[in-house]
Short mmCIF file of C-alpha atoms and ligand atoms in Angstrom, two decimals:
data_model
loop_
_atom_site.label_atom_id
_atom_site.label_comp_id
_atom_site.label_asym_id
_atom_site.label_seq_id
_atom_site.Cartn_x
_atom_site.Cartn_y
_atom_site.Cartn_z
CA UNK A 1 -25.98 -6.43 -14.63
CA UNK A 2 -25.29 -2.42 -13.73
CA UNK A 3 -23.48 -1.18 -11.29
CA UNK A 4 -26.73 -0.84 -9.05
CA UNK A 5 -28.05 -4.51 -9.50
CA UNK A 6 -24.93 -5.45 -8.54
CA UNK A 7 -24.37 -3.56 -5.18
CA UNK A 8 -28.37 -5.47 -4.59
CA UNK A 9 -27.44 -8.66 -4.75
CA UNK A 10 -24.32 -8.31 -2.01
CA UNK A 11 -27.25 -6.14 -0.15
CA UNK A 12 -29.86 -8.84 -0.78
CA UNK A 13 -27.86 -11.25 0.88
CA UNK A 14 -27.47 -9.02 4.12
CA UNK A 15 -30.61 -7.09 3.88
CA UNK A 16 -29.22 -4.81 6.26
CA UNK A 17 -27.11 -1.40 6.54
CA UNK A 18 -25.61 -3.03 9.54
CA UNK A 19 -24.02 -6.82 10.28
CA UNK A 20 -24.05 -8.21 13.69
CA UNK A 21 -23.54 -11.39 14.51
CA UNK A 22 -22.61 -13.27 18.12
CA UNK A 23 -21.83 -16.51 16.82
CA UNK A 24 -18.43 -16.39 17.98
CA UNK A 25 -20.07 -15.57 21.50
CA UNK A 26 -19.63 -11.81 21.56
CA UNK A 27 -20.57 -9.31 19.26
CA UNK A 28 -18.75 -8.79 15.87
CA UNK A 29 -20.12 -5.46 14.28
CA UNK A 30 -19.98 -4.47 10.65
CA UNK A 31 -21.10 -1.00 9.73
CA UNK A 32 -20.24 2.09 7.79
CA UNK A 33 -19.87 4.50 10.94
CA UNK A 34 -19.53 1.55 14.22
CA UNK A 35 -18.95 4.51 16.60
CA UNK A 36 -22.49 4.17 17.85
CA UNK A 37 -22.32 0.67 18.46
CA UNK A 38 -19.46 0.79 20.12
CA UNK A 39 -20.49 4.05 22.54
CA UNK A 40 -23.66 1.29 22.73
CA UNK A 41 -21.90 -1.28 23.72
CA UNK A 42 -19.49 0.44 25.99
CA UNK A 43 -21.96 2.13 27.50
CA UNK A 44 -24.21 -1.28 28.29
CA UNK A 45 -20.74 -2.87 29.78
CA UNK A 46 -20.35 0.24 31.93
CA UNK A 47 -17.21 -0.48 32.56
CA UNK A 48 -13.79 1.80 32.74
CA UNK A 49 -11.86 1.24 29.62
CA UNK A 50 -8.95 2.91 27.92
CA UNK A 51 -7.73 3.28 24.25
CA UNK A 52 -4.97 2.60 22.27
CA UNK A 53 -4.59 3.66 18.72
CA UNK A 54 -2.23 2.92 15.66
CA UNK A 55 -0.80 6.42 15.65
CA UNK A 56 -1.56 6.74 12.23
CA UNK A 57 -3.57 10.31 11.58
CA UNK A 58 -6.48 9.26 10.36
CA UNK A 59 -7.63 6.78 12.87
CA UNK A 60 -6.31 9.68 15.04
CA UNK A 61 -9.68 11.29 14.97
CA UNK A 62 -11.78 7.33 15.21
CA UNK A 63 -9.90 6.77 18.59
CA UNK A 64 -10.42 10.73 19.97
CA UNK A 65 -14.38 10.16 19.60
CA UNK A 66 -14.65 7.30 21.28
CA UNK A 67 -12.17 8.65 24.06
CA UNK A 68 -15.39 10.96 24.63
CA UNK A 69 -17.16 8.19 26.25
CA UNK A 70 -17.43 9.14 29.93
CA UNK A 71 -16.06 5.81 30.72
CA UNK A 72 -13.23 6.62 29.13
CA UNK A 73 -10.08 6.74 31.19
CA UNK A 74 -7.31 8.07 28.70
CA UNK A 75 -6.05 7.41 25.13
CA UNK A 76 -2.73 6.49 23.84
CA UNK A 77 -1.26 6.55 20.47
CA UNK A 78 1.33 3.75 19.57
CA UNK A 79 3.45 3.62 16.79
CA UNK A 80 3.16 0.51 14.50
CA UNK A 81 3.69 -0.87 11.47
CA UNK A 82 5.06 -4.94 10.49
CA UNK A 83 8.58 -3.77 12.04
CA UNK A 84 7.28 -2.65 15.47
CA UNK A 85 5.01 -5.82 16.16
CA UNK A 86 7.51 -7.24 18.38
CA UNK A 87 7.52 -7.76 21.91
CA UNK A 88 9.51 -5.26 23.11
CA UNK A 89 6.45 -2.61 21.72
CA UNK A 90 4.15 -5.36 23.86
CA UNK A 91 6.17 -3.93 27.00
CA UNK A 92 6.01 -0.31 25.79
CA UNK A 93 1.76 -1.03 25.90
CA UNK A 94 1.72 -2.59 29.30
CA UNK A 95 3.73 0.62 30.16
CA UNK A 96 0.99 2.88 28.67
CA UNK A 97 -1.78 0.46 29.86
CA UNK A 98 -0.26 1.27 33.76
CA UNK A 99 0.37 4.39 33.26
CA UNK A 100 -3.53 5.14 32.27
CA UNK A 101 -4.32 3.21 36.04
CA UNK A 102 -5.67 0.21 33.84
CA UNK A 103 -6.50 -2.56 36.53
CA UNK A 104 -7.30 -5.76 35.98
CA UNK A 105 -11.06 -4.90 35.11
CA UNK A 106 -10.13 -2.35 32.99
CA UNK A 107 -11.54 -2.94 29.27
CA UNK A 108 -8.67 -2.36 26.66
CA UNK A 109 -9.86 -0.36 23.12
CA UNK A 110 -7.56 -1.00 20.20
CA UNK A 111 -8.38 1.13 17.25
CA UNK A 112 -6.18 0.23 14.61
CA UNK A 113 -5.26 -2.71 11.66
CA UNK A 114 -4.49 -6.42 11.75
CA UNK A 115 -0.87 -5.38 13.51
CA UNK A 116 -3.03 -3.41 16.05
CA UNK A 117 -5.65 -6.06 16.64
CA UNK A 118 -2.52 -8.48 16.81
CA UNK A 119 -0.43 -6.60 19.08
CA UNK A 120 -3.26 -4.83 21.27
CA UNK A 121 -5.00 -7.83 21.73
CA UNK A 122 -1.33 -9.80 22.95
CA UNK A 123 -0.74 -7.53 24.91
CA UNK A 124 -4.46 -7.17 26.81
CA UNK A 125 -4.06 -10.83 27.01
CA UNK A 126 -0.58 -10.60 29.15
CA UNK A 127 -1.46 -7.43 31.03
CA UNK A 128 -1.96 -8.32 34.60
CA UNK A 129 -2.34 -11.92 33.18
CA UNK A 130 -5.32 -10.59 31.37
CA UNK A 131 -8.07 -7.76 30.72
CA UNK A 132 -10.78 -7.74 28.45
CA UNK A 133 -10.30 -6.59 24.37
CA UNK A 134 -12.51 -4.56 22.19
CA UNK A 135 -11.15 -4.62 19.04
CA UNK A 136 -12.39 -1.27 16.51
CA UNK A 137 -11.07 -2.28 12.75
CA UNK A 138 -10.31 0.27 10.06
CA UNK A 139 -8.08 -1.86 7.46
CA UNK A 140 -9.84 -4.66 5.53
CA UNK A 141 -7.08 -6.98 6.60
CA UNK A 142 -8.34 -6.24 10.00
CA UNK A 143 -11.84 -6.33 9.41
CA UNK A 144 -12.67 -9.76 7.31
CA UNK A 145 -9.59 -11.85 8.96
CA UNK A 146 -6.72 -10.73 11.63
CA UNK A 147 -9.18 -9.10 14.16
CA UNK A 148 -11.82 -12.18 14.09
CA UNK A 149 -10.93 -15.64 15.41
CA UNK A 150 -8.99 -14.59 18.68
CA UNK A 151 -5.49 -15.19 17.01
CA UNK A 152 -3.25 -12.43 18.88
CA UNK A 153 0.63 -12.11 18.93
CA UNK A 154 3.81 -10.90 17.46
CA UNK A 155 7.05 -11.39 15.53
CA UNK A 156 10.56 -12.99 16.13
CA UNK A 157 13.50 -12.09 14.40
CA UNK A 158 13.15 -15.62 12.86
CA UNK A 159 9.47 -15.26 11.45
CA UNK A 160 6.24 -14.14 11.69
CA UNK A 161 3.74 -14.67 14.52
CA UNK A 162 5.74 -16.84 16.55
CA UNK A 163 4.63 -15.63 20.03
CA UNK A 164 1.13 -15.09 20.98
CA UNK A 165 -1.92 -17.08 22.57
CA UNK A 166 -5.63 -17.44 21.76
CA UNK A 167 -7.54 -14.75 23.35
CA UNK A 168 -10.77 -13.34 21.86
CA UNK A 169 -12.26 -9.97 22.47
CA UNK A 170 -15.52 -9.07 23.79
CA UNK A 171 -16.40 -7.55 20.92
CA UNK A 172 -15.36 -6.32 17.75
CA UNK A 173 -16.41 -3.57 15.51
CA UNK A 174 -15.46 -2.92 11.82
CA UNK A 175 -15.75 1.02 10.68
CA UNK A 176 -16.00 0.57 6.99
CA UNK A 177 -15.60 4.28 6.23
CA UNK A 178 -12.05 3.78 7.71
CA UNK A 179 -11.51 2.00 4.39
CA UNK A 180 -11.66 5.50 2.73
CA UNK A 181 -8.46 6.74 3.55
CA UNK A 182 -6.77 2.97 3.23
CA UNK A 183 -4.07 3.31 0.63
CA UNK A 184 -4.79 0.59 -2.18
CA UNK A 185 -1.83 -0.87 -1.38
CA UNK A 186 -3.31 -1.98 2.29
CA UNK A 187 -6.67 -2.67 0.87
CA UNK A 188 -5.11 -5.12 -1.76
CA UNK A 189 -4.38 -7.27 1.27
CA UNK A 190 -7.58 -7.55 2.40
CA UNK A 191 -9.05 -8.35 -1.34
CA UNK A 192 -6.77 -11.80 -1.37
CA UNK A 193 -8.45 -12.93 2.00
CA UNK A 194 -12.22 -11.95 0.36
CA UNK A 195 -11.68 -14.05 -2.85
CA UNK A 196 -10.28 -16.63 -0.84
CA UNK A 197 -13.91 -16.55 1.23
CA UNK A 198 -15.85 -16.07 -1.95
CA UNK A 199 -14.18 -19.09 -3.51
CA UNK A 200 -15.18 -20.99 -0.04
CA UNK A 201 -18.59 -19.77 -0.20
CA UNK A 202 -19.22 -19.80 -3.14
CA UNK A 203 -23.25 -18.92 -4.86
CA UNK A 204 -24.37 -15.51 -4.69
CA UNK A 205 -21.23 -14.12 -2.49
CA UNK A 206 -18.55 -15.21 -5.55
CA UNK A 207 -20.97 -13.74 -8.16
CA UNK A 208 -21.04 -10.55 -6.95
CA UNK A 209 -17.45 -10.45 -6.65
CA UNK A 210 -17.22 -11.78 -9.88
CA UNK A 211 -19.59 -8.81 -11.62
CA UNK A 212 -17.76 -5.65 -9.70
CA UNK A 213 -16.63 -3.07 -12.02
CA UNK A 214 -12.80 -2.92 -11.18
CA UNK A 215 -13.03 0.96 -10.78
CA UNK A 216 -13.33 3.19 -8.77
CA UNK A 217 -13.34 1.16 -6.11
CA UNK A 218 -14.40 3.39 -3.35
CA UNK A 219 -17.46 3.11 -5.03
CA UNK A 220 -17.98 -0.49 -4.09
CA UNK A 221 -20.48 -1.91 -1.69
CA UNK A 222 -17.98 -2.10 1.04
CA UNK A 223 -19.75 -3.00 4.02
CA UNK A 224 -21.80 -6.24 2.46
CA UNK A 225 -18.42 -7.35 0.97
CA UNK A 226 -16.55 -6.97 4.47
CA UNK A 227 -19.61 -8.73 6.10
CA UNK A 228 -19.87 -11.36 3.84
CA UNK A 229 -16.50 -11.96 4.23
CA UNK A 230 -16.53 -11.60 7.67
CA UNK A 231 -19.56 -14.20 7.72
CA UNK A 232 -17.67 -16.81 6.39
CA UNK A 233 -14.65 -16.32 8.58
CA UNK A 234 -17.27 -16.85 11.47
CA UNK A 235 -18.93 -19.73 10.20
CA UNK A 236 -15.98 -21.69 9.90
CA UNK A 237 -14.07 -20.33 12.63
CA UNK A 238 -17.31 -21.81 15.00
CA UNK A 239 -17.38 -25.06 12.90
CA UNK A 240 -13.65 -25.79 14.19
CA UNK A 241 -14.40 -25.77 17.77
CA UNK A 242 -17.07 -28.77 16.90
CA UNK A 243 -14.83 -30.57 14.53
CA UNK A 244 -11.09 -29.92 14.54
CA UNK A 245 -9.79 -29.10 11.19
CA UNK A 246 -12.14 -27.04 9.50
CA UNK A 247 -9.86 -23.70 10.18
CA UNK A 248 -7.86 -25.63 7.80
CA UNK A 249 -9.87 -23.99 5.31
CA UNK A 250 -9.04 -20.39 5.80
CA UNK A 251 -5.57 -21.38 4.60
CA UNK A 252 -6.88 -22.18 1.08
CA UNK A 253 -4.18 -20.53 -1.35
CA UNK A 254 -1.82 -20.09 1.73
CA UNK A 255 0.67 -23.25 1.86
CA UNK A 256 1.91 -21.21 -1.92
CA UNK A 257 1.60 -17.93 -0.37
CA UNK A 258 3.93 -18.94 1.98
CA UNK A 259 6.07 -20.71 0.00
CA UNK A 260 6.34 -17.18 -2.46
CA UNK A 261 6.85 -15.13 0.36
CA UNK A 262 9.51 -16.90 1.92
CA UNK A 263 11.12 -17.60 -1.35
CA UNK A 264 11.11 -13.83 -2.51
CA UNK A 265 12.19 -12.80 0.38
CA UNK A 266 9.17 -11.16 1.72
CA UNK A 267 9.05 -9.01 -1.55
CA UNK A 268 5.92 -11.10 -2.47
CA UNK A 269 3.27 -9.41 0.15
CA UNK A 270 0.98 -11.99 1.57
CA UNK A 271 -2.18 -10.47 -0.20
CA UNK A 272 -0.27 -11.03 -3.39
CA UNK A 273 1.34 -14.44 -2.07
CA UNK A 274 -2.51 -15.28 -1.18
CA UNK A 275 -3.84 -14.59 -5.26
CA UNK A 276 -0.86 -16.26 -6.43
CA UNK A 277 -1.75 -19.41 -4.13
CA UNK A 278 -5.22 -19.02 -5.41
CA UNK A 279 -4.43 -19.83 -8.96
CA UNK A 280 -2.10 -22.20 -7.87
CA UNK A 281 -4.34 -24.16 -5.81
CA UNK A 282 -6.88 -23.93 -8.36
CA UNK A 283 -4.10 -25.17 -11.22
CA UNK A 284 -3.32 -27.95 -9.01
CA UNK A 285 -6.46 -29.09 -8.49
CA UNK A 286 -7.34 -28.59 -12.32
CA UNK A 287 -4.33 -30.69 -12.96
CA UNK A 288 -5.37 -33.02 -10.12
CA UNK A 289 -8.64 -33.68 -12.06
CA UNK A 290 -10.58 -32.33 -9.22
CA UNK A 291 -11.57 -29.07 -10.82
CA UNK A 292 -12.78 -27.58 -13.70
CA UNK A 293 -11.50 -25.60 -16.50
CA UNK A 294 -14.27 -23.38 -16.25
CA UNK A 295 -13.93 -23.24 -12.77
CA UNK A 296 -10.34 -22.14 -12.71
CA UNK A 297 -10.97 -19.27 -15.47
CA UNK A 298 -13.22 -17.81 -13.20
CA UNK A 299 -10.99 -17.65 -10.22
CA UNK A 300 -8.29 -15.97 -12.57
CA UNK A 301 -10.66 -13.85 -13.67
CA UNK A 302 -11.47 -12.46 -10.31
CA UNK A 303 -7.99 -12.38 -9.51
CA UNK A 304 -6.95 -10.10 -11.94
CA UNK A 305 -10.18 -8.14 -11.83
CA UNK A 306 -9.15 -7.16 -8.13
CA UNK A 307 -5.48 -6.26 -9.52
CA UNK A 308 -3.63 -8.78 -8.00
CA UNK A 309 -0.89 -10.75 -9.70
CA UNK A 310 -1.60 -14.02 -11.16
CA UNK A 311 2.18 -14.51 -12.07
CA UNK A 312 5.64 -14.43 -10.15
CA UNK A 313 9.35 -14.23 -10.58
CA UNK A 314 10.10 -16.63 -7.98
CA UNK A 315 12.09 -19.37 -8.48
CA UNK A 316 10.04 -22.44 -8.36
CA UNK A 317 12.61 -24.74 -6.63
CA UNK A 318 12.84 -22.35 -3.99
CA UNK A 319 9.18 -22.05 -3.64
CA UNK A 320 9.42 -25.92 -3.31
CA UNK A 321 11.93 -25.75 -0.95
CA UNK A 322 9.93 -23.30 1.55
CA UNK A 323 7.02 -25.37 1.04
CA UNK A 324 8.76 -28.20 2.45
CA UNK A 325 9.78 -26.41 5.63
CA UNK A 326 6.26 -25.10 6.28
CA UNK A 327 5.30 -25.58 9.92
CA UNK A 328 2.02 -26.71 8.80
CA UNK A 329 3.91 -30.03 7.01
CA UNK A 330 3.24 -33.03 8.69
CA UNK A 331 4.77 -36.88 8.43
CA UNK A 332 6.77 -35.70 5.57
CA UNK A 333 3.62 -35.11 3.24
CA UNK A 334 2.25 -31.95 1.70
CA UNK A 335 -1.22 -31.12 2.23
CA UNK A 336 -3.40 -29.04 0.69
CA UNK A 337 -6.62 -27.18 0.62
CA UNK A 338 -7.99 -27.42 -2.88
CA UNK A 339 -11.31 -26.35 -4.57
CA UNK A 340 -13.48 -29.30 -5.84
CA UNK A 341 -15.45 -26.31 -6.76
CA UNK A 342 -16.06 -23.17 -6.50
CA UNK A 343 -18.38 -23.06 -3.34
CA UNK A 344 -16.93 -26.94 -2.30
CA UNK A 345 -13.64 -26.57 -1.04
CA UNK A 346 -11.62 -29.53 0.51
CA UNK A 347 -8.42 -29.70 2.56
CA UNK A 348 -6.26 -32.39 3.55
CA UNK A 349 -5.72 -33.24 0.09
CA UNK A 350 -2.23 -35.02 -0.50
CA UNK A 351 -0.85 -34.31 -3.78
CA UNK A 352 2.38 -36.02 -5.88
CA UNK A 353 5.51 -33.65 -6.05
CA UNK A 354 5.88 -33.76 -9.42
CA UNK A 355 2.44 -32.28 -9.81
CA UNK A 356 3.34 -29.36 -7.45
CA UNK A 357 6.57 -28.86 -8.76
CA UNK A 358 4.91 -29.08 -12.48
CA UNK A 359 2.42 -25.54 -11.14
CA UNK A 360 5.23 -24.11 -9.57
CA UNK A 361 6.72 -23.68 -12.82
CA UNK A 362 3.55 -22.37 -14.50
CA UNK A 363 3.63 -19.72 -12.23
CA UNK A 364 6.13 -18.05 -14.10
CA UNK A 365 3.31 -17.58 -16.88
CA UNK A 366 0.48 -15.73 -17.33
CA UNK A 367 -2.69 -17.41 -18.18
CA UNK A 368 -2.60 -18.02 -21.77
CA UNK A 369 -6.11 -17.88 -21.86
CA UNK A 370 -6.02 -14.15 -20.38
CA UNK A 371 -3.29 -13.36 -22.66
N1 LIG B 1 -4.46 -12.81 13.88
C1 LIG B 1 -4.86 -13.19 12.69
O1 LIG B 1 -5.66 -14.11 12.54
C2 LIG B 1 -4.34 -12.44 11.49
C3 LIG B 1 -4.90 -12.67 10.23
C4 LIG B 1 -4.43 -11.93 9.15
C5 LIG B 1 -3.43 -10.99 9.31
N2 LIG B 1 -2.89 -10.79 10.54
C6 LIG B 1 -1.83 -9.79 10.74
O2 LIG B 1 -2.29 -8.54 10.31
C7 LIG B 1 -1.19 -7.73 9.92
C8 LIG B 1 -1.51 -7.00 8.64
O3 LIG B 1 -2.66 -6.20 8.85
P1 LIG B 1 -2.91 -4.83 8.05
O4 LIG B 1 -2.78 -5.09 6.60
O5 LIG B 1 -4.15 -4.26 8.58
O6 LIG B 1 -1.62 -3.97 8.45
P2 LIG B 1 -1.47 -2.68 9.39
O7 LIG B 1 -2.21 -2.82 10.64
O8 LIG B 1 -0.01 -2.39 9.49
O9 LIG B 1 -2.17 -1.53 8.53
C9 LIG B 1 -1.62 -1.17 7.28
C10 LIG B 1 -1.29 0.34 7.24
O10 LIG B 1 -2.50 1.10 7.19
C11 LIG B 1 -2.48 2.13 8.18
N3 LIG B 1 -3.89 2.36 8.52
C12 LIG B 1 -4.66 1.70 9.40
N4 LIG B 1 -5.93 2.13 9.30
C13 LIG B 1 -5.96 3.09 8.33
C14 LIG B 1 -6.98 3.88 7.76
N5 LIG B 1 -8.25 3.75 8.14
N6 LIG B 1 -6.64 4.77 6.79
C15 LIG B 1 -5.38 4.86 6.36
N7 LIG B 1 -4.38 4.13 6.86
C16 LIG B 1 -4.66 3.24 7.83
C17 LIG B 1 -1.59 1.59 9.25
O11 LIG B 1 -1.06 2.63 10.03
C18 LIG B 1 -0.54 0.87 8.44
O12 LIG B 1 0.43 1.78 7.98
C19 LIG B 1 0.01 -8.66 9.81
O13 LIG B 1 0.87 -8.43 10.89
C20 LIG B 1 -0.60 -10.04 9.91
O14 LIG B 1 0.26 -10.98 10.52
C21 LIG B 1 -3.32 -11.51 11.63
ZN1 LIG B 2 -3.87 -14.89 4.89
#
């Protein structure tokens, strides 16, 4: 397959330059350039709204064109980053948001990543107990996971996103060009949470990850990628308010990502903690006799095609340890979401310690059949 039959088959799944979709009951928007559907939808909503951007320069000039809107009642730049989503940056935004004469039917733009769409969309939530959220994405983290599914909030001191509330946005719109100027770093974040979707999905959407030519990759069919990706999110995120536990899911890979984050210290990243718990969720349920060989080369293939690490440092009794004092443990039993295969994943799955401990410790290795 070339690089052109490739970039069809994503498109032949989407069959479109542009994704919408309102399954989630308002409009998520995937696009190269979103500005016009977002001056579309604004526009439509006719309402006053104001905008907030990650003072970061390039989305600088995103957040300035849509401040052109006539409805527009004033921009704001905020400075973020992992350290300054906490709440006393929450209070600096309701400051802004007052100072701008946002009222309570004033429509709140975030421009921004997935600490923007986090912390923008908290504080909307809590500003005059409440305003409406438009969320504009420009990292892939953003785009395919943190600014879908109405999760909002910020850190403690103690951990991660232990303050926030459910809140979805009235709409949200992902500028893939914004991906452009995305340092790989960033967009290596983002890649973990697309495998993990692929491997969900499954078919067509895996294969196409599976046949991308590592390089360059600002040469790859970004916006059916982020839309498939986004797709999935959707679907399952909408199954889960019919049948509780099928969000369980998206956290395929993510009891070990945890567990290596924690552990290192936080010098695992989650995207990399996520492809780690990839192959470690796959070993497991290789090991578990759930999965097959084949199966699990493939996912380590795809990991290390997208550059991530399929191999850590970390010590695997402290991985075990963290693992045990994941929130998400319940009655003293792990749980986990493991691939039957690729395209059938299952969750609930309890699994002996031994076994766990027993992957932990191949961790350590690389594949020997990737040398
Ligand atoms: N709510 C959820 O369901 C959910 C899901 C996943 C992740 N998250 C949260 O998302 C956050 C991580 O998101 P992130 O990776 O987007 O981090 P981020 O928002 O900090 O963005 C990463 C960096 O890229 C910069 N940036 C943003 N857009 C850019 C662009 N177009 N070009 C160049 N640079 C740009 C930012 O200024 C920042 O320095 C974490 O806080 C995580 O907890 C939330
Ligand atoms: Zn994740």
């Amino acid at each position: 397959m070339d690089a052109q039959e490739r970039h069809r088959v994503l498109n032949d799944a989407l069959n479109d330059e542009v994704f919408v979709s309102n399954d989630l009951g308002y409009p998520v928007v995937v696009a190269d350039d979103v500005l016009p559907h977002a001056e579309r939808f604004l526009t439509e909503r006719s309402q006053a709204f104001v905008v907030l951007f990650d003072g970061e320069t390039h989305v600088r000039r995103l957040a300035r064109r849509l401040a052109r809107h006539p409805r527009c009642m004033g921009v704001r730049a905020v400075t973020l980053g992992e350290a300054r989503k906490r709440l006393a940056t929450v209070e600096e935004v309701h400051e802004a948001l007052l100072a701008l004469g946002a009222a309570r039917d004033t429509l709140v733009v975030g421009v921004g990543g997935g600490v923007a769409s986090d912390l923008f969309g908290f504080a909307a939530a809590t500003y005059m107990r409440g305003v409406p959220y438009a969320h504009v994405a420009t990292t892939l983290v953003a785009m395919v996971d943190a600014a879908v599914g109405g999760k909002t909030g910020v850190d403690l001191r103690a951990g991660k996103n232990l303050v926030g509330a459910f809140s979805d946005p009235v709409a949200v719109f992902s500028h893939v060009d914004a991906l452009q100027t995305l340092e790989y770093r960033h967009l290596r974040e983002g890649l973990a949470e697309i495998l993990k979707a692929a491997i969900i999905e499954g078919n067509e959407f895996f294969e196409a990850i599976e046949n991308l030519s590592p390089h360059p990759f600002w040469r790859w069919p970004w916006q059916a990628i982020v839309a498939e990706a986004v797709r999935v999110k959707i679907m399952i995120v909408m199954d889960d308010r019919l049948e509780q536990g099928m969000r369980e899911l998206l956290n395929l890979g993510h009891t070990f990502a945890h567990a290596f984050e924690t552990a290192s210290g936080y010098r695992v990243t989650h995207g990399a903690g996520v492809a780690l718990g990839l192959r470690a969720a796959s070993l497991l349920a290789l090991r578990t006799g759930r999965f097959s060989e084949r199966e699990y080369l493939r996912v380590l293939g795809t990991v290390a095609l997208l550059g991530m690490p399929l191999q850590t440092r970390v010590d695997p009794d402290a991985a075990y340890r963290a693992m045990q004092s994941d929130k998400k443990r319940r009655d003293g039993k792990l749980r986990f979401v493991l691939p039957r295969a690729i395209g059938d994943v299952e969750y609930g799955v309890e699994v002996p310690e031994r076994t766990v401990r027993s992957v932990l410790a191949q961790l350590r290795y690389t594949p020997e059949s990737l040398g």
